[in-house]
Amino acid sequence: MAEMSATTRRPGLKVAVMASASAAVEWYDFFIYGTAAALIFPHLFFPTDLPLFVAQIASFSTFAVGFIARPVGGMLFGHMGDTHGRKRALVAAMLIMGVSTVLIGLLPTYEQVGVWAPLMLVALRFVQGLAVGGQWGGAALLAIESAPANRRGFYGSFVQAGVPLGVVLANTVFLITSASVSDAAFMTWGWRIGFLVSVLLIVIGLLIHFKVAEPDAPRKDAPKAEVRRRSPLFQAVRSHWREILLAGGTFVANNTCFYVAITYAVAYGATSVGLDRNLLLGAVMVGSLVMVPGLMACGALSDRFGRKGIFLIGAVVSGGWAFAVFPMIDSGSPVQVVAAITVQLLFISLMYGPQAALFAELFPKSIRYSGASLGYQVGAVVGGGFAPIIATALFARYESSLSISIYLTAMCAVSFLSVILLGQRLRQGMAE
C-alpha cells in the first residue's frame, strides 16, 4: 500500500489520540477498583472479625468477577461493533462503565447493610467487566482501521497506552485524596471520590459520539439479508477458534505479570514487608509513566521488525525478571522497589505494545471486533482475573515469593508457546 499523505494521516492520528483518551479513563475506572480491592475493600465490605488474609482473598475475588464478565462483554459488544459500527459499541461500553463506577462510589458498607454490601459490590463489578470487555476492541479498531497500513502497530499502541495512563490516574487520585484527609476520613468517605469522578467517562463518551468519525462499516458491501442471517460472533468462533484461543494464550503472560505488579505487589509490600502505601503506589505510578513511551516504541518496532519477534523477546525477559521483583521489594529500598516494578512494566511493553495490531491482523474485517475482543478477554480471564488471588494463596501456602515468581514464569512460557503456534497466521497481514 502506498504511503499515505500527511493530510490523510492526521485524521487517523486524531482518532488514535481520542481512542487513547477513552481507554485511559475507562481503564482508570477498572483499575481504581483494583487499588481499592487491595487497600480499602477488605476493611469496609466484609465482616471485621475475618482474618486479614481471608478478607483480602474475598476482596480480590470481587476484583476477579470483573474478569469473568469480560468475555461476555467481548461477545456482546463484539457483535454490536461488527454489525452496527465500532464507535457505537465503544460509546455504549463507556457509558455503562461510567455509571457502574459512580454507583460503586455510593455503596453502603458492610457495617451499614451487612451482606448486601459485598453482593452489590460484586454486581457492579460484573457490570464493569462487561463494559471493559467491549471497550478495548472498539478503541483498538477505531485506531488501527484509521491508521496507515505500515503504522498499525504504532497507532494501536496509543490504545494500549491507555492502560498505564489509567493506572496513573487511579493512583494519583488515591494519593492526593489520602494526603488531603486523615486516615479515618479516607476510610470513611475519601476513597469514594475516585469512583465519583468517573462521571468524566460519560462526557468523553459523548465527545467521541459527536467528534470521531466511524471507520467504513465492516460489512458495508455485504447483502443485508446475509448481515441479518449470520452472526459475526458465531462466524468468528466457528472459523477462527484456533486464533481466538492462541490470541488468549499470547495475552496470558503480560496480563498476569501486569496485575501482579500493580495490584498484588502493592498488597504484598504493605502487609508482608511493611512498606508505606504511598511508596508502593508511587512505584506503580513511575513504572506506568515509563511504560507509556515504552508501549509506543514497541508498537513502532513491531511495524519495522514484525510482531512475533518483539512479542517473544518480551515473554522471555518478563519471565526472567519475575525472579528479581520480590527480592527487590523485600529489600525495602525505595530505589529497588521502584526499579522492580518499572522494569517489569517495561518488559511487559514488548508484548502489550504490538498486541492491538497483532490481534486485529488475525481476523477478517467482518468479524474483527468479535474475534479480537474474544481473544483478548479469554486471556484476561486466565491471566489477570485470578492472578492476585493465586499469588496471595501461593505466598500463604509456601511462605515464599519464589512460588509466585515460578507462577509468573510459567505464564510467560504459555504466551511464548502460543506466539510460536500462531506461526504463519501472524505473517499474513490484516485481511479485509
Coordinates of C-alpha atoms in Angstrom, one line a residue:
M1 CA 0.0 0.0 0.0
A2 CA 1.3 3.4 -1.0
E3 CA 2.5 5.7 1.8
M4 CA -0.4 7.9 2.9
S5 CA -0.2 11.7 2.7
A6 CA 0.2 13.8 5.8
T7 CA -3.4 15.1 5.4
T8 CA -4.6 11.5 5.3
R9 CA -2.7 10.5 8.3
R10 CA -3.8 13.4 10.6
P11 CA -7.4 12.2 11.0
G12 CA -6.2 8.7 11.8
L13 CA -3.8 10.2 14.4
K14 CA -6.7 12.2 15.9
V15 CA -8.8 9.1 16.2
A16 CA -5.9 7.2 17.8
V17 CA -5.4 10.0 20.4
M18 CA -9.1 10.1 21.1
A19 CA -9.2 6.3 21.4
S20 CA -6.3 6.5 23.8
A21 CA -8.1 9.1 26.0
S22 CA -11.2 6.9 26.1
A23 CA -9.1 3.9 27.0
A24 CA -7.3 5.8 29.7
V25 CA -10.4 6.9 31.5
E26 CA -12.2 3.5 31.0
W27 CA -9.2 1.7 32.5
Y28 CA -9.0 4.3 35.3
D29 CA -12.4 3.1 36.3
F30 CA -11.4 -0.5 36.1
F31 CA -8.1 0.0 38.0
I32 CA -9.3 2.2 40.7
Y33 CA -11.3 -0.8 41.8
G34 CA -8.1 -2.9 41.9
T35 CA -6.4 -0.4 44.1
A36 CA -9.4 -0.2 46.4
A37 CA -9.6 -4.0 46.5
A38 CA -6.0 -4.2 47.7
L39 CA -6.2 -1.4 50.3
I40 CA -9.8 -0.4 51.2
F41 CA -12.5 -3.1 50.5
P42 CA -11.1 -5.8 52.8
H43 CA -11.8 -3.4 55.7
L44 CA -15.2 -2.0 54.7
F45 CA -17.1 -4.6 52.7
F46 CA -16.5 -7.7 54.8
P47 CA -17.0 -8.7 58.4
T48 CA -14.5 -7.1 60.7
D49 CA -13.8 -10.4 62.5
L50 CA -12.4 -12.1 59.4
P51 CA -8.7 -12.7 59.4
L52 CA -6.9 -10.1 57.1
F53 CA -5.8 -12.9 54.8
V54 CA -9.3 -14.1 54.3
A55 CA -10.7 -10.6 53.8
Q56 CA -8.0 -9.9 51.3
I57 CA -8.8 -13.1 49.3
A58 CA -12.5 -12.2 49.4
S59 CA -11.8 -8.7 48.2
F60 CA -9.5 -9.9 45.4
S61 CA -12.3 -12.4 44.5
T62 CA -14.7 -9.4 43.8
F63 CA -11.9 -8.0 41.7
A64 CA -11.8 -11.2 39.7
V65 CA -15.5 -11.1 39.0
G66 CA -14.8 -8.2 36.5
F67 CA -12.6 -10.5 34.5
I68 CA -15.2 -13.3 34.4
A69 CA -17.6 -10.8 32.9
R70 CA -15.1 -9.6 30.3
P71 CA -15.6 -12.4 27.7
V72 CA -19.4 -11.9 28.0
G73 CA -18.8 -8.2 27.3
G74 CA -16.5 -9.0 24.5
M75 CA -19.2 -11.1 22.9
L76 CA -22.0 -8.6 23.3
F77 CA -20.1 -5.6 22.2
G78 CA -18.2 -7.5 19.6
H79 CA -21.4 -8.4 17.9
M80 CA -22.6 -4.8 18.2
G81 CA -19.3 -3.5 16.8
D82 CA -19.2 -5.8 13.8
T83 CA -22.9 -5.2 12.9
H84 CA -23.5 -1.6 13.9
G85 CA -20.1 0.0 13.9
R86 CA -17.1 0.4 16.2
K87 CA -18.0 3.8 17.5
R88 CA -21.5 2.9 18.7
A89 CA -20.2 -0.1 20.6
L90 CA -17.4 1.8 22.2
V91 CA -19.6 4.7 23.4
A92 CA -22.2 2.2 24.8
A93 CA -19.4 0.5 26.8
M94 CA -18.0 3.8 28.1
L95 CA -21.4 5.0 29.3
I96 CA -22.1 1.7 31.1
M97 CA -18.7 1.8 32.8
G98 CA -19.1 5.4 33.9
V99 CA -22.5 4.7 35.5
S100 CA -21.4 1.5 37.3
T101 CA -18.2 3.1 38.7
V102 CA -20.1 6.1 40.1
L103 CA -22.6 3.7 41.8
I104 CA -19.7 1.8 43.4
G105 CA -18.7 5.1 45.0
L106 CA -22.1 5.4 46.5
L107 CA -22.4 1.9 48.0
P108 CA -23.0 1.4 51.7
T109 CA -20.5 -0.6 53.8
Y110 CA -20.9 -4.0 55.5
E111 CA -21.4 -2.2 58.8
Q112 CA -24.3 -0.3 57.4
V113 CA -26.2 -3.0 55.4
G114 CA -24.5 -6.3 56.2
V115 CA -24.2 -9.0 53.5
W116 CA -25.9 -6.7 50.9
A117 CA -22.7 -4.6 50.7
P118 CA -20.4 -7.3 49.1
L119 CA -23.3 -8.5 47.0
M120 CA -23.9 -5.1 45.5
L121 CA -20.1 -4.7 45.1
V122 CA -19.9 -7.9 43.1
A123 CA -22.9 -7.0 40.9
L124 CA -21.4 -3.6 40.0
R125 CA -18.0 -5.1 39.4
F126 CA -19.6 -7.6 37.0
V127 CA -21.1 -4.7 35.1
Q128 CA -17.7 -3.0 35.0
G129 CA -16.3 -6.2 33.5
L130 CA -19.0 -6.3 30.8
A131 CA -18.1 -2.7 29.8
V132 CA -14.4 -3.1 29.7
G133 CA -14.8 -6.3 27.8
G134 CA -16.3 -4.3 24.9
Q135 CA -14.2 -1.1 25.3
W136 CA -10.8 -2.5 24.2
G137 CA -12.0 -3.8 20.9
G138 CA -13.8 -0.6 19.9
A139 CA -10.9 1.7 20.9
A140 CA -8.3 -0.5 19.3
L141 CA -10.1 -1.0 16.0
L142 CA -11.0 2.7 15.7
A143 CA -7.3 3.5 15.9
I144 CA -6.0 0.6 13.8
E145 CA -8.6 0.8 11.0
S146 CA -7.9 4.6 10.7
A147 CA -4.1 4.0 10.5
P148 CA -1.7 3.7 7.5
A149 CA -1.1 0.0 6.8
N150 CA 2.6 0.3 7.7
R151 CA 1.9 2.0 11.1
R152 CA -0.8 -0.1 12.6
G153 CA 1.5 -1.2 15.5
F154 CA 2.3 2.3 16.4
Y155 CA -1.3 3.6 16.2
G156 CA -2.6 0.6 18.1
S157 CA -0.1 1.3 20.8
F158 CA -2.0 4.6 21.6
V159 CA -4.9 2.5 22.9
Q160 CA -2.5 0.2 24.8
A161 CA -1.0 3.3 26.5
G162 CA -4.5 3.9 27.9
V163 CA -3.8 1.1 30.4
P164 CA -0.8 2.6 32.2
L165 CA -2.4 6.1 31.9
G166 CA -5.4 4.7 33.7
V167 CA -3.2 3.3 36.4
V168 CA -1.5 6.7 36.9
L169 CA -4.9 8.4 37.1
A170 CA -6.3 5.9 39.6
N171 CA -3.2 6.0 41.8
T172 CA -2.9 9.8 41.6
V173 CA -6.5 10.2 42.8
F174 CA -5.8 7.8 45.7
L175 CA -2.5 9.5 46.6
I176 CA -4.0 13.1 46.5
T177 CA -7.1 12.1 48.5
S178 CA -5.2 10.1 51.1
A179 CA -2.7 13.0 51.6
S180 CA -5.5 15.6 51.8
V181 CA -7.6 14.0 54.6
S182 CA -7.0 12.0 57.7
D183 CA -6.8 8.2 57.6
A184 CA -10.1 7.9 59.3
A185 CA -11.8 10.3 56.8
F186 CA -10.1 8.5 53.9
M187 CA -11.5 5.1 55.0
T188 CA -14.9 6.7 55.7
W189 CA -15.6 8.8 52.6
G190 CA -12.3 9.8 50.9
W191 CA -11.9 6.6 48.9
R192 CA -15.3 7.3 47.2
I193 CA -14.0 10.4 45.4
G194 CA -12.0 8.4 42.9
F195 CA -15.1 6.5 41.9
L196 CA -17.4 9.5 41.7
V197 CA -15.1 11.5 39.4
S198 CA -15.5 8.8 36.7
V199 CA -18.6 10.7 35.6
L200 CA -15.9 12.2 33.2
L201 CA -16.1 9.0 31.2
I202 CA -19.6 9.8 30.3
V203 CA -18.5 13.2 29.0
I204 CA -15.7 11.6 26.9
G205 CA -18.1 9.0 25.5
L206 CA -20.4 11.8 24.3
L207 CA -17.4 13.7 22.7
I208 CA -16.4 10.5 20.8
H209 CA -20.0 10.1 19.7
F210 CA -20.1 13.6 18.2
K211 CA -16.5 14.2 17.2
V212 CA -15.0 10.9 15.9
A213 CA -15.8 9.6 12.5
E214 CA -16.8 5.9 12.2
P215 CA -14.4 3.8 10.0
D216 CA -16.1 2.2 7.0
A217 CA -18.8 -0.1 8.1
P218 CA -17.2 -3.5 8.4
R219 CA -19.7 -5.3 6.2
K220 CA -20.9 -2.4 4.1
D221 CA -20.7 -4.3 0.8
A222 CA -22.4 -7.4 2.1
P223 CA -26.1 -8.1 1.2
K224 CA -28.4 -7.0 4.0
A225 CA -30.0 -10.4 4.2
E226 CA -26.7 -12.0 4.9
V227 CA -25.9 -9.5 7.6
R228 CA -29.1 -10.4 9.4
R229 CA -28.7 -14.1 9.0
R230 CA -25.1 -14.5 10.1
S231 CA -23.8 -13.6 13.5
P232 CA -20.2 -12.2 13.4
L233 CA -19.6 -13.9 16.8
F234 CA -20.8 -17.3 15.5
Q235 CA -18.6 -16.9 12.4
A236 CA -15.6 -15.9 14.5
V237 CA -15.9 -18.9 16.9
R238 CA -16.7 -21.4 14.1
S239 CA -14.0 -20.4 11.6
H240 CA -11.3 -18.8 13.8
W241 CA -11.5 -20.6 17.2
R242 CA -7.8 -21.6 17.0
E243 CA -6.7 -17.9 16.5
I244 CA -9.0 -16.9 19.4
L245 CA -7.6 -19.4 21.8
L246 CA -4.0 -18.7 20.8
A247 CA -4.6 -15.0 21.0
G248 CA -5.8 -15.5 24.5
G249 CA -2.7 -17.6 25.2
T250 CA -0.4 -14.8 24.0
F251 CA -2.1 -12.4 26.4
V252 CA -1.7 -14.6 29.5
A253 CA 1.8 -13.5 30.3
N254 CA 1.6 -9.8 30.1
N255 CA -1.8 -9.7 31.8
T256 CA -0.6 -11.9 34.7
C257 CA 2.7 -10.1 35.2
F258 CA 0.9 -6.7 34.9
Y259 CA -1.8 -7.4 37.6
V260 CA 0.7 -8.9 40.0
A261 CA 2.9 -5.9 39.6
I262 CA 0.2 -3.2 40.0
T263 CA -2.2 -4.9 42.4
Y264 CA -0.7 -7.9 44.3
A265 CA 2.7 -6.2 44.8
V266 CA 1.0 -3.3 46.5
A267 CA -0.8 -5.6 49.0
Y268 CA 2.4 -7.7 49.4
G269 CA 4.6 -4.7 50.1
A270 CA 2.2 -3.2 52.5
T271 CA 1.2 -6.3 54.5
S272 CA 4.1 -8.7 54.2
V273 CA 7.1 -6.2 54.1
G274 CA 5.6 -3.3 56.0
L275 CA 6.3 -0.7 53.3
D276 CA 4.5 2.6 53.2
R277 CA 1.4 2.6 51.0
N278 CA 2.3 5.8 49.2
L279 CA 5.8 4.4 48.3
L280 CA 4.1 1.4 46.6
L281 CA 1.5 3.4 44.8
G282 CA 4.3 5.9 43.7
A283 CA 6.4 3.0 42.4
V284 CA 3.4 1.8 40.3
M285 CA 2.9 5.3 39.0
V286 CA 6.5 5.7 38.0
G287 CA 6.5 2.4 36.2
S288 CA 3.3 3.2 34.5
L289 CA 4.5 6.6 33.3
V290 CA 7.7 5.0 31.9
M291 CA 5.5 2.3 30.3
V292 CA 3.6 4.8 28.1
P293 CA 6.5 5.7 25.8
G294 CA 7.7 2.1 26.1
L295 CA 4.5 0.8 24.6
M296 CA 4.6 3.3 21.7
A297 CA 8.2 2.4 21.0
C298 CA 7.5 -1.3 21.0
G299 CA 4.4 -0.8 18.7
A300 CA 6.6 1.1 16.3
L301 CA 9.3 -1.5 16.4
S302 CA 6.8 -4.2 15.6
D303 CA 5.9 -2.2 12.4
R304 CA 9.5 -2.4 11.3
F305 CA 10.6 -5.9 12.6
G306 CA 7.4 -7.8 12.9
R307 CA 5.0 -8.5 15.8
K308 CA 6.2 -12.1 16.5
G309 CA 9.9 -11.4 17.4
I310 CA 9.1 -8.4 19.7
F311 CA 6.5 -10.5 21.5
L312 CA 8.8 -13.5 22.0
I313 CA 11.5 -11.3 23.5
G314 CA 9.0 -9.7 25.9
A315 CA 7.9 -13.2 27.1
V316 CA 11.5 -14.3 27.8
V317 CA 12.6 -11.2 29.7
S318 CA 9.4 -10.8 31.6
G319 CA 9.7 -14.4 32.8
G320 CA 13.3 -13.9 33.9
W321 CA 12.6 -10.6 35.7
A322 CA 9.9 -12.3 37.7
F323 CA 12.6 -13.8 39.9
A324 CA 14.0 -10.3 40.7
V325 CA 10.8 -8.4 41.5
F326 CA 10.0 -9.7 45.0
P327 CA 13.6 -9.8 46.4
M328 CA 13.9 -6.2 45.4
I329 CA 10.6 -5.3 47.1
D330 CA 11.8 -7.3 50.2
S331 CA 14.8 -5.1 50.4
G332 CA 12.7 -2.2 51.5
S333 CA 14.8 0.2 49.5
P334 CA 12.6 2.8 47.7
V335 CA 15.0 2.8 44.7
Q336 CA 14.8 -1.0 44.4
V337 CA 11.0 -1.1 44.8
V338 CA 10.6 1.5 42.1
A339 CA 13.1 -0.3 39.8
A340 CA 11.5 -3.7 40.4
I341 CA 8.0 -2.6 39.2
T342 CA 9.3 -0.2 36.5
V343 CA 11.5 -2.7 34.7
Q344 CA 8.7 -5.3 34.9
L345 CA 6.3 -2.9 33.2
L346 CA 8.8 -2.1 30.5
F347 CA 9.4 -5.7 29.7
I348 CA 5.6 -6.2 29.5
S349 CA 5.5 -3.4 27.0
L350 CA 7.4 -5.6 24.5
M351 CA 4.3 -7.8 24.4
Y352 CA 1.5 -5.3 25.0
G353 CA 2.7 -2.6 22.7
P354 CA 2.2 -4.6 19.4
Q355 CA -0.7 -6.6 20.7
A356 CA -3.6 -4.5 19.3
A357 CA -2.2 -4.7 15.8
L358 CA -1.4 -8.4 16.2
F359 CA -4.9 -9.3 17.3
A360 CA -6.5 -7.1 14.5
E361 CA -4.4 -8.8 11.9
L362 CA -5.6 -12.3 12.9
F363 CA -9.2 -11.7 11.8
P364 CA -11.0 -10.5 8.6
K365 CA -12.7 -7.2 9.0
S366 CA -16.3 -8.5 9.1
I367 CA -15.6 -10.4 12.3
R368 CA -12.6 -8.5 13.7
Y369 CA -14.3 -6.9 16.7
S370 CA -15.8 -10.2 17.8
G371 CA -12.6 -12.2 17.2
A372 CA -10.1 -9.7 18.7
S373 CA -12.3 -9.0 21.7
L374 CA -12.8 -12.7 22.5
G375 CA -9.1 -13.5 22.2
Y376 CA -8.2 -10.5 24.4
Q377 CA -10.8 -11.3 27.1
V378 CA -10.1 -15.1 27.2
G379 CA -6.5 -14.2 28.0
A380 CA -7.7 -11.6 30.6
V381 CA -9.7 -14.2 32.5
V382 CA -6.9 -16.8 32.6
G383 CA -4.1 -14.3 33.1
G384 CA -5.3 -11.3 35.1
G385 CA -8.5 -12.0 36.9
F386 CA -7.2 -14.7 39.2
A387 CA -3.5 -13.6 39.4
P388 CA -3.8 -11.6 42.7
I389 CA -5.7 -14.5 44.3
I390 CA -3.3 -17.1 43.1
A391 CA -0.3 -15.0 44.2
T392 CA -1.9 -14.5 47.6
A393 CA -2.7 -18.2 48.0
L394 CA 0.8 -19.3 46.9
F395 CA 2.5 -17.0 49.4
A396 CA 0.2 -18.2 52.2
R397 CA 0.9 -21.8 51.3
Y398 CA 4.7 -21.7 50.8
E399 CA 5.5 -18.5 52.8
S400 CA 7.9 -17.5 50.0
S401 CA 7.7 -15.2 47.0
L402 CA 9.7 -17.7 44.9
S403 CA 6.5 -19.7 44.2
I404 CA 4.9 -16.5 42.8
S405 CA 7.9 -16.0 40.5
I406 CA 7.7 -19.6 39.2
Y407 CA 4.0 -19.0 38.5
L408 CA 4.7 -15.8 36.5
T409 CA 7.4 -17.6 34.5
A410 CA 5.0 -20.4 33.7
M411 CA 2.5 -17.9 32.3
C412 CA 5.3 -16.3 30.2
A413 CA 6.1 -19.8 28.8
V414 CA 2.4 -20.2 27.8
S415 CA 2.5 -17.0 25.9
F416 CA 5.8 -17.8 24.3
L417 CA 4.4 -21.1 23.0
S418 CA 1.1 -19.5 21.9
V419 CA 3.0 -17.0 19.7
I420 CA 5.1 -19.8 18.2
L421 CA 1.9 -21.8 17.4
L422 CA 0.3 -18.8 15.7
G423 CA 3.1 -19.2 13.2
Q424 CA 2.2 -18.4 9.6
R425 CA -1.0 -16.6 10.5
L426 CA 1.0 -13.7 12.0
R427 CA 2.7 -13.1 8.7
Q428 CA -0.3 -13.0 6.5
G429 CA -1.3 -9.4 7.4
M430 CA -4.7 -7.9 8.0
A431 CA -7.4 -9.4 5.9
E432 CA -10.1 -7.0 4.7

